mmCIF file with all atom_site columns, C-alpha atoms in Angstrom:
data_model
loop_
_atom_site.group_PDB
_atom_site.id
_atom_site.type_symbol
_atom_site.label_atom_id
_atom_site.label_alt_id
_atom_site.label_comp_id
_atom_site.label_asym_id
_atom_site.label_entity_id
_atom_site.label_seq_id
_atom_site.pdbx_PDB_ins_code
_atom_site.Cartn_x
_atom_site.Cartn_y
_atom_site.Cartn_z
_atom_site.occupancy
_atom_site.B_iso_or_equiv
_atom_site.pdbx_formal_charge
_atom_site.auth_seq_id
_atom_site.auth_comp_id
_atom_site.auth_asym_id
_atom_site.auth_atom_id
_atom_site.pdbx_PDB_model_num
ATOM 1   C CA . UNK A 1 1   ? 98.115  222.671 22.495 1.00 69.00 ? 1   UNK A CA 1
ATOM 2   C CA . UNK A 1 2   ? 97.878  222.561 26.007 1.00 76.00 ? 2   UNK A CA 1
ATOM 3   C CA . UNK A 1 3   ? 99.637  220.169 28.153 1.00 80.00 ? 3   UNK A CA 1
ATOM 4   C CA . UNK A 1 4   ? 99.152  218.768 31.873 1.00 79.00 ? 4   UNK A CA 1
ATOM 5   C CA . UNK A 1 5   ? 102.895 219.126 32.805 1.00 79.00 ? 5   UNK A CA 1
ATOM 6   C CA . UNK A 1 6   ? 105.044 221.285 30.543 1.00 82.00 ? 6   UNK A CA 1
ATOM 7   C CA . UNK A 1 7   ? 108.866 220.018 29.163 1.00 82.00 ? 7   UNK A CA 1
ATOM 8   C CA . UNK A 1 8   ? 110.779 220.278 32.739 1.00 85.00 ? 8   UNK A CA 1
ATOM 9   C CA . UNK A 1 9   ? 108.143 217.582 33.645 1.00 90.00 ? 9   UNK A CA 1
ATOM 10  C CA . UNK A 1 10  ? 108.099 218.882 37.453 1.00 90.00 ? 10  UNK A CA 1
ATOM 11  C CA . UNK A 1 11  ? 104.999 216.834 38.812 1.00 91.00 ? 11  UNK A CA 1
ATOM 12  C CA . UNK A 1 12  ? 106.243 213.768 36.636 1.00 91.00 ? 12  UNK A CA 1
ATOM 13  C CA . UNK A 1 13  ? 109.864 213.897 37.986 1.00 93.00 ? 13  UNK A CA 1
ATOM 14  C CA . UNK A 1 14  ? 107.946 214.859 41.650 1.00 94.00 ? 14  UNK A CA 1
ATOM 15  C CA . UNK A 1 15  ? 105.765 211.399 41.308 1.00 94.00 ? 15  UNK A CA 1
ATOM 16  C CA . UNK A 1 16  ? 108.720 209.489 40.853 1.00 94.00 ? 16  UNK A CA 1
ATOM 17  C CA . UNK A 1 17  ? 111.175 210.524 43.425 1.00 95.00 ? 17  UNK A CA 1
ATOM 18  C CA . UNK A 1 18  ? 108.214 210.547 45.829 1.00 95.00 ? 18  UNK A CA 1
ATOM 19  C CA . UNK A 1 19  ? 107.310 206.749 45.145 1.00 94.00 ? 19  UNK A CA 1
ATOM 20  C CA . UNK A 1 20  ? 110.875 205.768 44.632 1.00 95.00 ? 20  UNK A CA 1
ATOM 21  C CA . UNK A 1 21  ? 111.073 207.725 48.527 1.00 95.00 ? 21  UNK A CA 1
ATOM 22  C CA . UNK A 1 22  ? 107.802 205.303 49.203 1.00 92.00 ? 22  UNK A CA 1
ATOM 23  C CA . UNK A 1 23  ? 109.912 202.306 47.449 1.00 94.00 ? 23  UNK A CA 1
ATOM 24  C CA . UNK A 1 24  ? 113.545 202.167 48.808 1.00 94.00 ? 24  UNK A CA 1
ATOM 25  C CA . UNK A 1 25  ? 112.803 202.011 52.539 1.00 92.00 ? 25  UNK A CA 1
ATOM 26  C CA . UNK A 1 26  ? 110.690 198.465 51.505 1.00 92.00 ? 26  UNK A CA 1
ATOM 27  C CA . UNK A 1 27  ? 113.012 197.125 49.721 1.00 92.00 ? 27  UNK A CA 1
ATOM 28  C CA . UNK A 1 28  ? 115.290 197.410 52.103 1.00 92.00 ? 28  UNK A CA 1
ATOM 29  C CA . UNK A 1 29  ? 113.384 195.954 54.960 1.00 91.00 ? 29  UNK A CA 1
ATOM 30  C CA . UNK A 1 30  ? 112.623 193.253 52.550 1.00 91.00 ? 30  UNK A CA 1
ATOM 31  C CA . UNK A 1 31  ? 116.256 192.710 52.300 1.00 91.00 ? 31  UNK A CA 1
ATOM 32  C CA . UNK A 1 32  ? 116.456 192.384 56.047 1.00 93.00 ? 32  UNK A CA 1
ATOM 33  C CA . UNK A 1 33  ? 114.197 190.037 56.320 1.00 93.00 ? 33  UNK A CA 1
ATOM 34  C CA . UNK A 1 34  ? 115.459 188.061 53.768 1.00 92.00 ? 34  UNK A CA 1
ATOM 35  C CA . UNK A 1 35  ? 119.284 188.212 55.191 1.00 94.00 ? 35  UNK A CA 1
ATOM 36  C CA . UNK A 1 36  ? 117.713 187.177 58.560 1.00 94.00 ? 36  UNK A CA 1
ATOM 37  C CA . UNK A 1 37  ? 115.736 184.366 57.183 1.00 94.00 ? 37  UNK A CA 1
ATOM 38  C CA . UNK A 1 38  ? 119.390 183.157 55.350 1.00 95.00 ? 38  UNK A CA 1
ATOM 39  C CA . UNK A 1 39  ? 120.906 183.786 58.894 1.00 96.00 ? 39  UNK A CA 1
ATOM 40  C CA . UNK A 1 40  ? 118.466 181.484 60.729 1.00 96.00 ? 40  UNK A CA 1
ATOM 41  C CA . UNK A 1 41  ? 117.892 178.538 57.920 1.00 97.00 ? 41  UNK A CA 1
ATOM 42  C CA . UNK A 1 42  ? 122.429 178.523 58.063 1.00 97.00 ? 42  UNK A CA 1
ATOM 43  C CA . UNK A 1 43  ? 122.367 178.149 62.018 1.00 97.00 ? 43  UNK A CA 1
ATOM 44  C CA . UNK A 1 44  ? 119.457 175.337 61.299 1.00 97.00 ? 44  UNK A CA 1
ATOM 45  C CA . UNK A 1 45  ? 122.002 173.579 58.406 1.00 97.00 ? 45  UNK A CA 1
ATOM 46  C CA . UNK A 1 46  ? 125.135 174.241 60.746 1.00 97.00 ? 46  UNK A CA 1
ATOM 47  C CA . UNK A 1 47  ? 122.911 172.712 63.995 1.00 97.00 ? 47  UNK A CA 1
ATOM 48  C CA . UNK A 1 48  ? 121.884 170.163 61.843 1.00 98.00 ? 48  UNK A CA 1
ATOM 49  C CA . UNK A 1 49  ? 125.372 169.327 60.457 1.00 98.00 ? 49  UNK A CA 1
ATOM 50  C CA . UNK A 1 50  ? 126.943 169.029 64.115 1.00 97.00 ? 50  UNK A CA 1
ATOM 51  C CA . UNK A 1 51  ? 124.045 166.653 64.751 1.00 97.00 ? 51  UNK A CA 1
ATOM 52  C CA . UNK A 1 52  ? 125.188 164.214 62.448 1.00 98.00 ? 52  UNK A CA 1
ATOM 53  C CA . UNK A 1 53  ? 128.733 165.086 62.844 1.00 98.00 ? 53  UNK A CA 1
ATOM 54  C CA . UNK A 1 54  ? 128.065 164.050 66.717 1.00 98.00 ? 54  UNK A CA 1
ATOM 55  C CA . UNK A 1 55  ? 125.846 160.769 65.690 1.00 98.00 ? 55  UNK A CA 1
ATOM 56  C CA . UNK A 1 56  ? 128.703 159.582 63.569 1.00 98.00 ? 56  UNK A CA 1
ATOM 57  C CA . UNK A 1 57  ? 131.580 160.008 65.908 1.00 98.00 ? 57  UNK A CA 1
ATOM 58  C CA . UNK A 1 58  ? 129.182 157.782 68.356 1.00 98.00 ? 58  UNK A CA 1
ATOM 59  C CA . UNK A 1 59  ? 128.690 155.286 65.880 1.00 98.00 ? 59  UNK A CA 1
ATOM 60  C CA . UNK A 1 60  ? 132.274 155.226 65.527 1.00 98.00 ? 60  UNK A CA 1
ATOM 61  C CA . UNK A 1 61  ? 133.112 154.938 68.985 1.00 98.00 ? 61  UNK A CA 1
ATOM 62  C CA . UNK A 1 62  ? 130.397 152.778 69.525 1.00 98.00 ? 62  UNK A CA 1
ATOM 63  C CA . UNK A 1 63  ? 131.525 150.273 66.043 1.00 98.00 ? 63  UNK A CA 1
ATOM 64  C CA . UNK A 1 64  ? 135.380 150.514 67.689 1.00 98.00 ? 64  UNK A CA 1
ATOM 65  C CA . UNK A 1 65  ? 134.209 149.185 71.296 1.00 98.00 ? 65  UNK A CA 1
ATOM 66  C CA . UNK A 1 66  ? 132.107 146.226 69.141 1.00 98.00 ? 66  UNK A CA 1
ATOM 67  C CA . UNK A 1 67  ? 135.380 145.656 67.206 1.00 98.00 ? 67  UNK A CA 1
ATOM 68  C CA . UNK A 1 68  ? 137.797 145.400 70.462 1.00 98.00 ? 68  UNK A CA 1
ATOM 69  C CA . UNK A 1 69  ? 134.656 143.605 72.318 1.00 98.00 ? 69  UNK A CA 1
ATOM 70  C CA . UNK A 1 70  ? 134.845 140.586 69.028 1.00 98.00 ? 70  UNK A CA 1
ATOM 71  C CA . UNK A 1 71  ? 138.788 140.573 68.732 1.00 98.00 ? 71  UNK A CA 1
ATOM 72  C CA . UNK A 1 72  ? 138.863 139.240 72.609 1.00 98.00 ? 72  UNK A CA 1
ATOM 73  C CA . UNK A 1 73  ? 136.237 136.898 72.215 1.00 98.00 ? 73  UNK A CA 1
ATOM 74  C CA . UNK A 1 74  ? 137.766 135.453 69.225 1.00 98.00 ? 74  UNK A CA 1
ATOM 75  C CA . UNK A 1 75  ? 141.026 134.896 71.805 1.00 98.00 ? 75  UNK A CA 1
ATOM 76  C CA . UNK A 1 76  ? 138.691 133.738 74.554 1.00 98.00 ? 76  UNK A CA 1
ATOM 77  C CA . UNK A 1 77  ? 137.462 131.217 71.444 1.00 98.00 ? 77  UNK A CA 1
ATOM 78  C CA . UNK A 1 78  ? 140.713 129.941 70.184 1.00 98.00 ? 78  UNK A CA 1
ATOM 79  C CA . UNK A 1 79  ? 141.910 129.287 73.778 1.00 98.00 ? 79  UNK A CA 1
ATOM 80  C CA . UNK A 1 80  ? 139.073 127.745 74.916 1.00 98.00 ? 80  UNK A CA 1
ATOM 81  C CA . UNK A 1 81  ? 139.534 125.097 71.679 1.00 98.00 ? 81  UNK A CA 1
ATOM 82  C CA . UNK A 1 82  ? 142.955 124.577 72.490 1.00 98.00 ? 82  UNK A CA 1
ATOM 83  C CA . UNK A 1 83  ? 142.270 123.480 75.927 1.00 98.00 ? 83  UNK A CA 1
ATOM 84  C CA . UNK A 1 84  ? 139.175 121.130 74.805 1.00 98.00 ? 84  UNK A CA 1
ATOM 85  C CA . UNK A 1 85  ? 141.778 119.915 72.947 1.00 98.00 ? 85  UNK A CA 1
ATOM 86  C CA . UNK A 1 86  ? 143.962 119.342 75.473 1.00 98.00 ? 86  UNK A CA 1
ATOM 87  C CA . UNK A 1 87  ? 141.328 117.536 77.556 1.00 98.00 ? 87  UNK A CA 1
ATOM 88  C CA . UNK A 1 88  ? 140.064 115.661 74.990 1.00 98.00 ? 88  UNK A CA 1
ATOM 89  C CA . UNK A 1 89  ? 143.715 114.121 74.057 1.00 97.00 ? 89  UNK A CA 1
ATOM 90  C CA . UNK A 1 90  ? 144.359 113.712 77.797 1.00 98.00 ? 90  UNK A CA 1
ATOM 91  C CA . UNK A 1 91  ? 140.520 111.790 78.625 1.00 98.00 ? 91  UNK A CA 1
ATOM 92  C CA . UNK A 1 92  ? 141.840 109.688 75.295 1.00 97.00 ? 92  UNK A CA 1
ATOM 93  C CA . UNK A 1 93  ? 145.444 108.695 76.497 1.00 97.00 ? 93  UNK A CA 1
ATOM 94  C CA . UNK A 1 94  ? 143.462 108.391 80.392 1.00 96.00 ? 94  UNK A CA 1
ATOM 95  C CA . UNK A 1 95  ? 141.227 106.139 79.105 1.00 95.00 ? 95  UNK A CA 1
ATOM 96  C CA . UNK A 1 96  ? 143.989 103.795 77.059 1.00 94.00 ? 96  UNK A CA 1
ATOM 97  C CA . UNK A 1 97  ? 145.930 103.732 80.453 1.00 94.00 ? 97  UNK A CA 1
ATOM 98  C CA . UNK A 1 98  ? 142.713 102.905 82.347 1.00 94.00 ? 98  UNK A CA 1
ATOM 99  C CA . UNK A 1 99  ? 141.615 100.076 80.051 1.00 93.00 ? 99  UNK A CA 1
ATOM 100 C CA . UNK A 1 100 ? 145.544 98.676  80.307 1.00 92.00 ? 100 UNK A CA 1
ATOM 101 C CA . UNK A 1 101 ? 145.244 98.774  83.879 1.00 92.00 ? 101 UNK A CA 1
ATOM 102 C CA . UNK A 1 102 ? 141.744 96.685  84.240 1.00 93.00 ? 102 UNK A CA 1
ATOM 103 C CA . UNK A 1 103 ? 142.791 94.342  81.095 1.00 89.00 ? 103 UNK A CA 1
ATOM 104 C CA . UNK A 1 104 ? 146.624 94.406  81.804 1.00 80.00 ? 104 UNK A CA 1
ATOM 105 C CA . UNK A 1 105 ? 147.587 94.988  78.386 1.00 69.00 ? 105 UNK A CA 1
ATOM 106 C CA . UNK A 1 106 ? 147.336 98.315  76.318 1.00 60.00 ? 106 UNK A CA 1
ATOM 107 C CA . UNK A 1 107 ? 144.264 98.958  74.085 1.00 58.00 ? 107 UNK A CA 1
ATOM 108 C CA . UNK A 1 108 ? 144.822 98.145  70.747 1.00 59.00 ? 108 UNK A CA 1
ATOM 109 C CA . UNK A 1 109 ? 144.815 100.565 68.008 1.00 57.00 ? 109 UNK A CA 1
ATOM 110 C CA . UNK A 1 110 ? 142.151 99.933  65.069 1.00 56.00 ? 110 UNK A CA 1
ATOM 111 C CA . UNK A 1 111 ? 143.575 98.737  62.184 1.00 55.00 ? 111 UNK A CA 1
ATOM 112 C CA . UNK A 1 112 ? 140.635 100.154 59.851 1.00 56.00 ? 112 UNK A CA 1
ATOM 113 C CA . UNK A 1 113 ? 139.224 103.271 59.110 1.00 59.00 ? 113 UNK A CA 1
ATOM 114 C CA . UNK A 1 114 ? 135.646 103.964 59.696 1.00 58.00 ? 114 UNK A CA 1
ATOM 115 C CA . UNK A 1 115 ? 133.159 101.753 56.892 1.00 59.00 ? 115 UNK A CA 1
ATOM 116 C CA . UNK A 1 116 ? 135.772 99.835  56.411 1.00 65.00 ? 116 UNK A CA 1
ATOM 117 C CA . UNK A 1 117 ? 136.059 96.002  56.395 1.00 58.00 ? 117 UNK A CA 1
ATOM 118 C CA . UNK A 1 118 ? 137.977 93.821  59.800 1.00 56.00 ? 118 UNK A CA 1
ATOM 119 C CA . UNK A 1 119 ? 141.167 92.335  58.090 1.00 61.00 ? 119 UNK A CA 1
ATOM 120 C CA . UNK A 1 120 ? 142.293 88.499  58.123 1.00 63.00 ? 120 UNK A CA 1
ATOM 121 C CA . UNK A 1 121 ? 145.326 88.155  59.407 1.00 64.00 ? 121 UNK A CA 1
ATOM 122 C CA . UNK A 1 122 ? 147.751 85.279  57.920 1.00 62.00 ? 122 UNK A CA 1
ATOM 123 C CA . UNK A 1 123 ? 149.931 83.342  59.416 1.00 55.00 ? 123 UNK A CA 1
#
């Protein structure tokens, strides 16, 4: 029988470290590559994360100013009512003292609520 490559296999063990020789530098330049495109899609998440990070703390900010800016007008608004109230209970006791000045005596009070019917006095 005669054989190609005899039992030490020389040219079979010689094809095999030459193409893993062939194969181990690529694989490692495709490991490279593939730790720098990891590297550079991290940076883009960690860039992208500070992004938001930074839009929230401005909403934040931006929500707190709102809040403080609605807290004083609510002040400003309760104030304000208490002093229309204040007018409106001093034009009321102006105008009873005005209408007992030109009529001489003080305005009466009504004796009915509103819809309701004048009483008849008795004597």
């Amino acid at each position: 029988v005669l054989s190609f490559d005899i039992y030490p296999f020389i040219l079979l063990n010689l094809a095999f470290s030459l193409q893993a020789a062939y194969a181990a530098p690529l694989i490692l330049l495709a490991q490279t590559r593939q730790a720098d495109r990891d590297k550079a899609q991290s940076l883009a998440d960690a860039q992208h994360r500070e992004g938001l990070d930074d839009a929230n703390e401005q909403r934040q900010k931006l929500t707190h100013e709102q809040t403080c800016l609605l807290v004083g007008m609510l002040k400003q608004n309760t104030e304000l009512t208490e002093a229309v109230k204040l007018m409106a209970e001093r034009i009321e006791q102006l105008s009873k003292d005005l209408h007992a000045h030109i009529v001489g005596k003080p305005a009466s009070q009504p004796d009915k609520a509103p819809g309701e019917l004048p009483r008849i006095e008795r004597p």
